[in-house]
Amino acid sequence: MTIMINGSDYPVPDDARVSLLDMLRERLGLTGTKLGCNQGACGACTVLLDDERVLSCLTLAAQAKGRDVRTIEGLQGPDGGLHPLQEAFIEHDGLQCGYCTPGQICSAIAMARELRRGDPSHVTADLAGPVRPTREEIRERMSGNLCRCGAHNGIVEAIEEMLAGEPA
């Protein structure tokens, strides 16, 4: 059994204790995924596992067996260039040092999927109706990803732009 990472199959590590983060960074050289706190508190290591966001520092590589992992290296726009959210981050100055940016982008892509499904968050006012992507809603849903540079306003603006460009 293998793990599909960014469209290519890789063998599951023999050592069941290897985290997904260590497999990506140390064994495959996919250093776009960042090691932050290594305790699941900062979100820098966020990747997509079957299109859902996970903290790769707290996920064992073995848990991804037979599943699809996408990292920042695996995100591309329709033309093979930057993903539209990456372009929006640049346009809205949603990155300063850039260390947290890959995790922020992966998390926001999964968050958009959650919104499309109508998954409520802690601040969702109307649980019976569609979830509106307000600034408060976006901030709540992105609260697991910390930016120590303080670029949160630009990050939220970039996410708003991405959400505005999505098909209904």
Coordinates of N, CA, C and O in Angstrom, one line a residue:
M1 N 0.9 -1.2 0.0 CA 0.0 0.0 0.0 C 0.9 1.2 0.0 O 2.0 1.2 0.6
T2 N 0.4 2.3 -0.7 CA 1.2 3.5 -0.8 C 0.4 4.7 -0.3 O -0.8 4.6 0.0
I3 N 1.1 5.8 -0.3 CA 0.5 7.1 0.0 C 0.6 7.9 -1.3 O 1.7 8.1 -1.8
M4 N -0.5 8.5 -1.8 CA -0.4 9.4 -2.9 C -0.1 10.8 -2.4 O -0.9 11.3 -1.7
I5 N 1.0 11.3 -2.8 CA 1.4 12.7 -2.4 C 1.6 13.5 -3.7 O 2.5 13.2 -4.5
N6 N 0.8 14.5 -3.8 CA 0.9 15.5 -4.9 C 0.8 14.7 -6.2 O 1.6 15.1 -7.2
G7 N 0.0 13.7 -6.3 CA -0.2 12.9 -7.5 C 0.8 11.8 -7.8 O 0.6 11.1 -8.8
S8 N 1.8 11.5 -6.9 CA 2.7 10.4 -7.1 C 2.6 9.5 -5.9 O 2.4 9.9 -4.7
D9 N 2.8 8.2 -6.1 CA 2.7 7.2 -5.0 C 4.0 7.0 -4.4 O 5.1 6.9 -5.1
Y10 N 4.0 6.9 -3.1 CA 5.2 6.7 -2.3 C 4.9 5.6 -1.3 O 3.8 5.5 -0.7
P11 N 5.9 4.7 -1.0 CA 5.7 3.7 0.0 C 5.5 4.2 1.4 O 6.1 5.3 1.8
V12 N 4.6 3.6 2.2 CA 4.4 3.9 3.6 C 5.7 3.6 4.3 O 6.3 2.5 4.1
P13 N 6.2 4.5 5.2 CA 7.5 4.2 5.9 C 7.3 2.9 6.7 O 6.2 2.6 7.3
D14 N 8.4 2.1 6.8 CA 8.4 0.9 7.6 C 8.2 1.2 9.1 O 7.6 0.4 9.8
D15 N 8.7 2.3 9.6 CA 8.6 2.7 11.0 C 7.2 3.4 11.2 O 7.0 4.5 10.7
A16 N 6.3 2.8 11.9 CA 5.0 3.3 12.1 C 5.0 4.6 12.9 O 3.9 5.2 13.0
R17 N 6.1 5.0 13.5 CA 6.2 6.2 14.3 C 6.5 7.4 13.5 O 6.5 8.5 14.1
V18 N 6.8 7.3 12.3 CA 7.1 8.5 11.4 C 5.9 9.4 11.2 O 4.9 8.9 10.7
S19 N 6.0 10.6 11.5 CA 4.9 11.6 11.3 C 4.8 11.9 9.8 O 5.8 11.8 9.1
L20 N 3.7 12.3 9.4 CA 3.5 12.7 8.0 C 4.4 13.9 7.7 O 5.0 14.0 6.6
L21 N 4.6 14.8 8.7 CA 5.5 16.0 8.5 C 6.9 15.5 8.2 O 7.6 16.0 7.3
D22 N 7.4 14.6 9.0 CA 8.8 14.1 8.8 C 8.9 13.3 7.5 O 10.0 13.5 6.8
M23 N 7.9 12.6 7.1 CA 8.0 11.9 5.8 C 8.1 12.9 4.7 O 8.9 12.8 3.8
L24 N 7.3 13.9 4.8 CA 7.2 14.9 3.7 C 8.6 15.7 3.6 O 9.2 15.8 2.6
R25 N 9.0 16.2 4.8 CA 10.2 17.1 4.8 C 11.5 16.3 4.7 O 12.4 16.6 3.9
E26 N 11.6 15.3 5.6 CA 12.9 14.7 5.8 C 13.2 13.5 4.8 O 14.3 13.3 4.3
R27 N 12.1 12.8 4.4 CA 12.3 11.7 3.5 C 12.1 12.0 2.0 O 12.7 11.4 1.1
L28 N 11.1 12.9 1.8 CA 10.8 13.3 0.4 C 11.3 14.6 -0.1 O 11.2 15.0 -1.2
G29 N 11.8 15.4 0.9 CA 12.4 16.7 0.5 C 11.3 17.8 0.1 O 11.6 18.7 -0.5
L30 N 10.1 17.5 0.6 CA 9.0 18.5 0.3 C 9.0 19.5 1.5 O 8.2 19.4 2.4
T31 N 9.9 20.5 1.4 CA 10.1 21.4 2.5 C 9.2 22.6 2.6 O 9.3 23.4 3.4
G32 N 8.2 22.6 1.6 CA 7.2 23.7 1.7 C 6.4 23.6 2.9 O 5.9 24.6 3.5
T33 N 6.1 22.4 3.4 CA 5.4 22.2 4.6 C 6.3 22.5 5.8 O 7.4 21.9 5.9
K34 N 5.9 23.4 6.7 CA 6.9 23.9 7.7 C 6.7 23.2 9.0 O 5.5 22.9 9.4
L35 N 7.8 23.0 9.7 CA 7.7 22.6 11.1 C 7.6 23.8 12.0 O 8.5 24.7 12.0
G36 N 6.6 24.0 12.7 CA 6.4 25.1 13.6 C 6.6 24.6 15.0 O 7.7 24.4 15.5
C37 N 5.5 24.5 15.7 CA 5.6 24.2 17.2 C 5.7 22.7 17.4 O 6.2 22.3 18.5
N38 N 5.4 21.8 16.4 CA 5.5 20.4 16.5 C 4.6 19.9 17.6 O 4.8 18.8 18.1
Q39 N 3.5 20.6 18.0 CA 2.6 20.2 19.0 C 1.1 20.5 18.5 O 0.2 20.4 19.3
G40 N 0.9 20.8 17.3 CA -0.4 21.1 16.7 C -1.0 22.4 17.2 O -2.2 22.5 17.0
A41 N -0.3 23.3 17.6 CA -0.8 24.6 18.1 C -0.7 25.7 17.1 O -1.4 26.7 17.2
C42 N 0.2 25.6 16.1 CA 0.4 26.8 15.2 C -0.1 26.6 13.8 O -0.4 27.6 13.1
G43 N -0.3 25.4 13.3 CA -0.9 25.2 12.0 C 0.1 25.4 10.8 O -0.3 25.2 9.7
A44 N 1.4 25.6 11.1 CA 2.4 25.8 10.1 C 2.5 24.5 9.2 O 2.9 24.6 8.1
C45 N 2.2 23.4 9.8 CA 2.4 22.1 9.1 C 1.2 21.6 8.4 O 1.1 20.4 8.0
T46 N 0.1 22.4 8.3 CA -1.1 22.0 7.7 C -1.0 21.5 6.3 O -0.4 22.2 5.4
V47 N -1.5 20.4 6.0 CA -1.6 19.8 4.6 C -3.0 19.3 4.4 O -3.8 19.3 5.3
L48 N -3.3 18.9 3.1 CA -4.6 18.4 2.8 C -4.5 16.9 2.7 O -3.6 16.3 2.0
L49 N -5.4 16.2 3.5 CA -5.5 14.7 3.4 C -6.9 14.4 3.0 O -7.9 14.7 3.7
D50 N -7.0 13.9 1.7 CA -8.3 13.7 1.1 C -9.1 15.0 1.1 O -10.3 15.0 1.5
D51 N -8.4 16.1 0.8 CA -9.0 17.4 0.7 C -9.5 18.0 2.1 O -10.1 19.1 2.1
E52 N -9.1 17.4 3.2 CA -9.4 17.9 4.5 C -8.1 18.4 5.1 O -7.1 17.7 5.0
R53 N -8.1 19.4 5.9 CA -6.9 19.9 6.5 C -6.5 19.1 7.7 O -7.4 18.7 8.5
V54 N -5.3 18.8 7.8 CA -4.7 18.0 9.0 C -3.4 18.7 9.3 O -2.7 19.3 8.5
L55 N -3.1 18.5 10.6 CA -1.8 19.0 11.1 C -0.8 17.8 10.9 O -0.9 16.8 11.6
S56 N 0.1 18.0 10.0 CA 1.0 16.8 9.6 C 1.9 16.5 10.7 O 2.4 15.3 10.8
C57 N 2.2 17.4 11.7 CA 3.0 17.0 12.8 C 2.3 16.0 13.8 O 3.0 15.3 14.5
L58 N 1.0 16.0 13.8 CA 0.3 15.1 14.7 C -0.3 14.0 13.9 O -1.1 13.2 14.5
T59 N -0.1 13.8 12.6 CA -0.6 12.7 11.8 C 0.5 11.8 11.5 O 1.6 12.2 11.0
L60 N 0.3 10.5 11.8 CA 1.3 9.5 11.4 C 1.3 9.3 9.9 O 0.2 9.3 9.3
A61 N 2.4 9.1 9.3 CA 2.4 8.8 7.8 C 1.5 7.5 7.6 O 0.8 7.5 6.5
A62 N 1.6 6.6 8.4 CA 0.8 5.4 8.3 C -0.7 5.6 8.2 O -1.5 4.9 7.5
Q63 N -1.2 6.7 8.8 CA -2.6 7.1 8.7 C -3.0 7.6 7.3 O -4.2 7.6 7.0
A64 N -2.0 7.9 6.5 CA -2.3 8.4 5.2 C -2.2 7.3 4.1 O -2.4 7.5 2.9
K65 N -2.0 6.1 4.6 CA -1.9 4.9 3.7 C -3.2 4.8 2.9 O -4.3 4.8 3.4
G66 N -3.0 4.7 1.5 CA -4.2 4.6 0.6 C -4.9 5.9 0.4 O -6.0 5.9 -0.2
R67 N -4.4 7.0 0.9 CA -5.1 8.3 0.8 C -4.3 9.3 0.0 O -3.2 9.0 -0.4
D68 N -4.9 10.4 -0.3 CA -4.4 11.5 -1.1 C -3.9 12.6 -0.2 O -4.7 13.2 0.5
V69 N -2.6 12.9 -0.3 CA -2.0 14.0 0.4 C -1.7 15.1 -0.6 O -1.0 14.8 -1.6
R70 N -2.0 16.4 -0.3 CA -1.6 17.5 -1.1 C -0.9 18.5 -0.2 O -1.4 18.9 0.8
T71 N 0.3 18.9 -0.6 CA 1.1 19.9 0.1 C 1.1 21.2 -0.8 O 0.6 21.2 -1.9
I72 N 1.7 22.2 -0.2 CA 1.8 23.4 -1.0 C 2.5 23.2 -2.4 O 2.1 23.9 -3.3
E73 N 3.4 22.3 -2.5 CA 4.0 22.0 -3.7 C 3.1 21.4 -4.7 O 3.3 21.4 -5.9
G74 N 2.0 20.8 -4.2 CA 1.0 20.1 -5.1 C -0.2 21.0 -5.5 O -1.0 20.5 -6.2
L75 N -0.2 22.2 -5.1 CA -1.3 23.1 -5.5 C -0.9 23.9 -6.7 O 0.2 24.5 -6.8
Q76 N -1.7 23.9 -7.7 CA -1.5 24.6 -8.9 C -2.8 25.2 -9.4 O -3.9 24.7 -9.1
G77 N -2.6 26.3 -10.0 CA -3.8 26.9 -10.7 C -4.2 26.1 -11.9 O -3.5 25.2 -12.3
P78 N -5.3 26.5 -12.5 CA -5.7 25.8 -13.7 C -4.7 25.8 -14.9 O -4.7 24.8 -15.7
D79 N -3.8 26.8 -14.9 CA -2.8 26.8 -16.0 C -1.5 26.3 -15.6 O -0.5 26.4 -16.3
G80 N -1.4 25.7 -14.4 CA -0.2 25.1 -13.9 C 0.7 26.1 -13.2 O 1.7 25.8 -12.7
G81 N 0.2 27.4 -13.1 CA 0.9 28.4 -12.3 C 0.5 28.4 -10.9 O 0.0 27.3 -10.3
L82 N 0.6 29.5 -10.2 CA 0.2 29.6 -8.8 C -1.3 29.4 -8.7 O -2.1 29.7 -9.6
H83 N -1.6 28.8 -7.5 CA -3.1 28.6 -7.2 C -3.6 30.0 -7.0 O -2.9 30.9 -6.6
P84 N -4.9 30.2 -7.4 CA -5.5 31.6 -7.2 C -5.3 32.1 -5.8 O -5.2 33.3 -5.6
L85 N -5.4 31.3 -4.8 CA -5.2 31.8 -3.4 C -3.7 32.3 -3.2 O -3.5 33.2 -2.5
Q86 N -2.8 31.6 -3.8 CA -1.4 32.0 -3.7 C -1.3 33.4 -4.3 O -0.6 34.3 -3.7
E87 N -1.9 33.6 -5.5 CA -1.8 34.9 -6.1 C -2.5 36.0 -5.2 O -2.1 37.1 -5.1
A88 N -3.7 35.6 -4.6 CA -4.4 36.6 -3.7 C -3.5 36.9 -2.5 O -3.5 38.0 -2.0
F89 N -2.8 35.9 -2.0 CA -1.9 36.2 -0.8 C -0.9 37.3 -1.2 O -0.6 38.2 -0.5
I90 N -0.3 37.2 -2.4 CA 0.7 38.1 -2.9 C 0.0 39.5 -3.1 O 0.5 40.5 -2.6
E91 N -1.1 39.5 -3.7 CA -1.8 40.8 -4.0 C -2.2 41.5 -2.7 O -2.1 42.7 -2.6
H92 N -2.7 40.8 -1.7 CA -3.1 41.4 -0.5 C -2.1 41.4 0.6 O -2.4 41.7 1.8
D93 N -0.8 41.2 0.3 CA 0.2 41.2 1.3 C -0.1 40.3 2.5 O 0.0 40.7 3.6
G94 N -0.6 39.1 2.1 CA -1.0 38.1 3.2 C 0.2 37.3 3.7 O 0.0 36.3 4.3
L95 N 1.4 37.8 3.4 CA 2.6 37.1 3.9 C 3.6 38.1 4.2 O 3.8 39.1 3.5
Q96 N 4.3 37.9 5.2 CA 5.5 38.8 5.5 C 6.7 37.9 5.5 O 7.4 37.8 4.5
C97 N 7.0 37.2 6.6 CA 8.2 36.3 6.5 C 7.8 35.1 5.6 O 8.7 34.5 5.1
G98 N 6.5 34.7 5.5 CA 6.1 33.6 4.7 C 6.2 32.3 5.3 O 5.8 31.3 4.7
Y99 N 6.7 32.2 6.5 CA 6.9 30.8 7.1 C 5.6 30.1 7.3 O 5.5 28.9 7.0
C100 N 4.5 30.8 7.7 CA 3.2 30.1 7.9 C 2.4 30.0 6.7 O 1.3 29.4 6.7
T101 N 2.8 30.7 5.6 CA 2.0 30.8 4.4 C 1.5 29.4 3.8 O 0.3 29.3 3.5
P102 N 2.4 28.4 3.7 CA 1.9 27.2 3.1 C 0.8 26.5 3.9 O -0.2 26.1 3.4
G103 N 0.9 26.6 5.3 CA -0.1 26.0 6.1 C -1.4 26.9 6.0 O -2.5 26.3 6.0
Q104 N -1.2 28.2 6.0 CA -2.4 29.1 5.8 C -3.2 28.7 4.6 O -4.4 28.7 4.5
I105 N -2.4 28.6 3.5 CA -3.1 28.3 2.2 C -3.8 27.0 2.2 O -4.9 26.9 1.7
C106 N -3.1 26.0 2.6 CA -3.7 24.6 2.7 C -5.0 24.7 3.5 O -6.0 24.1 3.2
S107 N -4.9 25.3 4.7 CA -6.0 25.4 5.6 C -7.2 26.2 4.9 O -8.3 25.8 5.1
A108 N -6.9 27.3 4.3 CA -7.9 28.1 3.7 C -8.6 27.3 2.5 O -9.9 27.4 2.3
I109 N -7.9 26.5 1.8 CA -8.5 25.7 0.7 C -9.5 24.7 1.3 O -10.6 24.6 0.8
A110 N -9.1 24.1 2.4 CA -10.0 23.1 3.0 C -11.2 23.9 3.7 O -12.3 23.4 3.7
M111 N -10.9 25.0 4.2 CA -12.0 25.8 4.8 C -13.0 26.2 3.8 O -14.2 26.1 4.1
A112 N -12.6 26.5 2.6 CA -13.6 26.8 1.5 C -14.5 25.6 1.2 O -15.7 25.8 1.0
R113 N -13.9 24.5 1.3 CA -14.7 23.2 1.1 C -15.7 23.1 2.2 O -16.8 22.7 2.0
E114 N -15.3 23.4 3.4 CA -16.2 23.3 4.6 C -17.4 24.2 4.4 O -18.5 23.9 4.7
L115 N -17.1 25.4 3.9 CA -18.1 26.4 3.7 C -19.1 26.0 2.7 O -20.3 26.1 2.8
R116 N -18.6 25.4 1.6 CA -19.4 24.9 0.5 C -20.3 23.8 1.0 O -21.5 23.7 0.5
R117 N -19.8 23.0 1.9 CA -20.7 21.9 2.5 C -21.7 22.4 3.4 O -22.6 21.7 3.8
G118 N -21.5 23.7 3.9 CA -22.4 24.2 4.9 C -22.0 23.9 6.4 O -22.9 24.0 7.3
D119 N -20.8 23.4 6.6 CA -20.4 23.1 7.9 C -20.4 24.3 8.8 O -19.7 25.3 8.4
P120 N -21.0 24.3 9.9 CA -21.0 25.5 10.8 C -19.7 25.5 11.6 O -19.0 24.6 11.8
S121 N -19.4 26.8 12.1 CA -18.3 27.0 13.0 C -18.9 27.5 14.3 O -20.1 27.6 14.5
H122 N -18.0 27.8 15.2 CA -18.4 28.3 16.5 C -19.1 29.6 16.4 O -20.0 29.9 17.2
V123 N -18.9 30.4 15.4 CA -19.5 31.7 15.3 C -20.6 31.8 14.2 O -21.2 32.8 14.0
T124 N -21.0 30.6 13.6 CA -22.1 30.6 12.7 C -23.4 31.0 13.4 O -23.8 30.3 14.3
A125 N -24.0 32.1 12.9 CA -25.2 32.6 13.6 C -26.4 31.7 13.2 O -27.2 31.4 14.1
D126 N -26.6 31.4 12.0 CA -27.8 30.7 11.5 C -27.4 29.2 11.2 O -26.9 29.0 10.1
L127 N -27.7 28.3 12.0 CA -27.4 26.9 11.8 C -28.3 26.2 10.7 O -28.0 25.2 10.2
A128 N -29.4 26.9 10.4 CA -30.4 26.3 9.5 C -30.1 26.7 8.1 O -30.5 26.0 7.1
G129 N -29.5 27.9 7.9 CA -29.3 28.4 6.6 C -27.9 28.2 6.0 O -27.1 27.6 6.7
P130 N -27.6 28.7 4.8 CA -26.3 28.5 4.3 C -25.3 29.4 5.1 O -25.6 30.4 5.7
V131 N -24.0 28.9 5.2 CA -23.0 29.6 6.0 C -22.4 30.7 5.1 O -22.0 30.4 4.0
R132 N -22.5 31.9 5.6 CA -22.0 33.1 4.9 C -20.5 33.3 5.3 O -20.2 33.3 6.5
P133 N -19.6 33.4 4.3 CA -18.2 33.6 4.6 C -17.9 35.0 5.1 O -17.1 35.8 4.4
T134 N -18.4 35.4 6.2 CA -18.1 36.7 6.8 C -16.6 36.8 7.3 O -16.0 35.7 7.5
R135 N -16.1 38.0 7.6 CA -14.8 38.1 8.1 C -14.7 37.4 9.4 O -13.7 36.7 9.7
E136 N -15.7 37.5 10.3 CA -15.7 36.8 11.5 C -15.6 35.3 11.3 O -14.9 34.6 12.0
E137 N -16.4 34.8 10.4 CA -16.4 33.4 10.1 C -15.1 32.9 9.6 O -14.5 31.9 10.0
I138 N -14.4 33.7 8.7 CA -13.1 33.3 8.2 C -12.1 33.3 9.3 O -11.3 32.4 9.4
R139 N -12.1 34.4 10.1 CA -11.2 34.5 11.2 C -11.3 33.3 12.2 O -10.3 32.7 12.7
E140 N -12.5 32.9 12.5 CA -12.8 31.8 13.4 C -12.2 30.5 12.8 O -11.5 29.7 13.4
R141 N -12.5 30.3 11.5 CA -12.1 29.0 10.9 C -10.6 29.0 10.6 O -10.0 27.9 10.5
M142 N -9.9 30.1 10.6 CA -8.5 30.1 10.4 C -7.7 30.3 11.7 O -6.5 30.5 11.7
S143 N -8.4 30.2 12.8 CA -7.8 30.5 14.1 C -6.8 29.5 14.5 O -5.9 29.7 15.4
G144 N -6.8 28.3 13.9 CA -5.8 27.3 14.1 C -4.4 27.6 13.4 O -3.5 26.8 13.6
N145 N -4.4 28.6 12.6 CA -3.2 28.9 11.9 C -2.7 30.3 12.3 O -3.3 31.3 12.1
L146 N -1.5 30.3 13.0 CA -1.0 31.5 13.5 C 0.0 32.2 12.6 O 0.8 31.5 12.0
C147 N -0.1 33.5 12.5 CA 0.9 34.3 11.8 C 1.6 35.2 12.8 O 0.9 36.2 13.3
R148 N 2.8 35.0 13.1 CA 3.5 35.8 14.1 C 3.9 37.2 13.6 O 4.2 38.1 14.4
C149 N 3.8 37.4 12.3 CA 4.1 38.7 11.7 C 2.9 39.6 11.7 O 3.1 40.8 11.5
G150 N 1.8 39.1 12.0 CA 0.6 40.0 12.1 C 0.0 40.3 10.7 O -0.7 41.3 10.5
A151 N 0.1 39.4 9.8 CA -0.5 39.6 8.4 C -1.9 39.1 8.3 O -2.4 38.9 7.2
H152 N -2.6 38.9 9.5 CA -3.9 38.3 9.4 C -4.9 39.1 8.6 O -5.7 38.5 7.9
N153 N -4.8 40.4 8.6 CA -5.8 41.2 7.8 C -5.6 40.9 6.3 O -6.6 40.7 5.6
G154 N -4.4 40.8 5.8 CA -4.1 40.5 4.4 C -4.5 39.1 4.1 O -5.0 38.8 3.0
I155 N -4.3 38.2 5.0 CA -4.7 36.8 4.8 C -6.2 36.7 4.7 O -6.7 36.0 3.7
V156 N -6.9 37.3 5.5 CA -8.4 37.3 5.4 C -8.9 37.9 4.1 O -9.7 37.4 3.5
E157 N -8.2 39.0 3.7 CA -8.6 39.7 2.5 C -8.3 38.7 1.3 O -9.1 38.7 0.3
A158 N -7.2 38.0 1.3 CA -6.9 37.1 0.2 C -7.9 36.0 0.2 O -8.4 35.6 -0.9
I159 N -8.3 35.5 1.3 CA -9.3 34.4 1.4 C -10.7 34.9 0.9 O -11.3 34.2 0.1
E160 N -11.0 36.1 1.3 CA -12.3 36.7 0.8 C -12.3 36.8 -0.7 O -13.3 36.5 -1.4
E161 N -11.1 37.2 -1.3 CA -11.0 37.2 -2.8 C -11.2 35.9 -3.4 O -11.9 35.7 -4.4
M162 N -10.6 34.9 -2.8 CA -10.7 33.5 -3.4 C -12.1 33.0 -3.3 O -12.7 32.5 -4.3
L163 N -12.8 33.3 -2.2 CA -14.2 32.8 -2.0 C -15.1 33.6 -3.0 O -16.1 33.0 -3.5
A164 N -14.8 34.8 -3.2 CA -15.7 35.6 -4.1 C -15.5 35.1 -5.6 O -16.5 35.2 -6.4
G165 N -14.4 34.5 -5.9 CA -14.2 34.0 -7.2 C -14.6 32.6 -7.5 O -14.6 32.1 -8.6
E166 N -15.1 31.9 -6.4 CA -15.6 30.5 -6.5 C -16.9 30.4 -7.2 O -17.8 31.3 -6.9
P167 N -17.1 29.4 -8.0 CA -18.5 29.2 -8.5 C -19.4 28.8 -7.4 O -19.1 28.3 -6.4
A168 N -20.7 29.2 -7.5 CA -21.7 29.0 -6.5 C -22.0 27.5 -6.4 O -21.8 26.7 -7.2

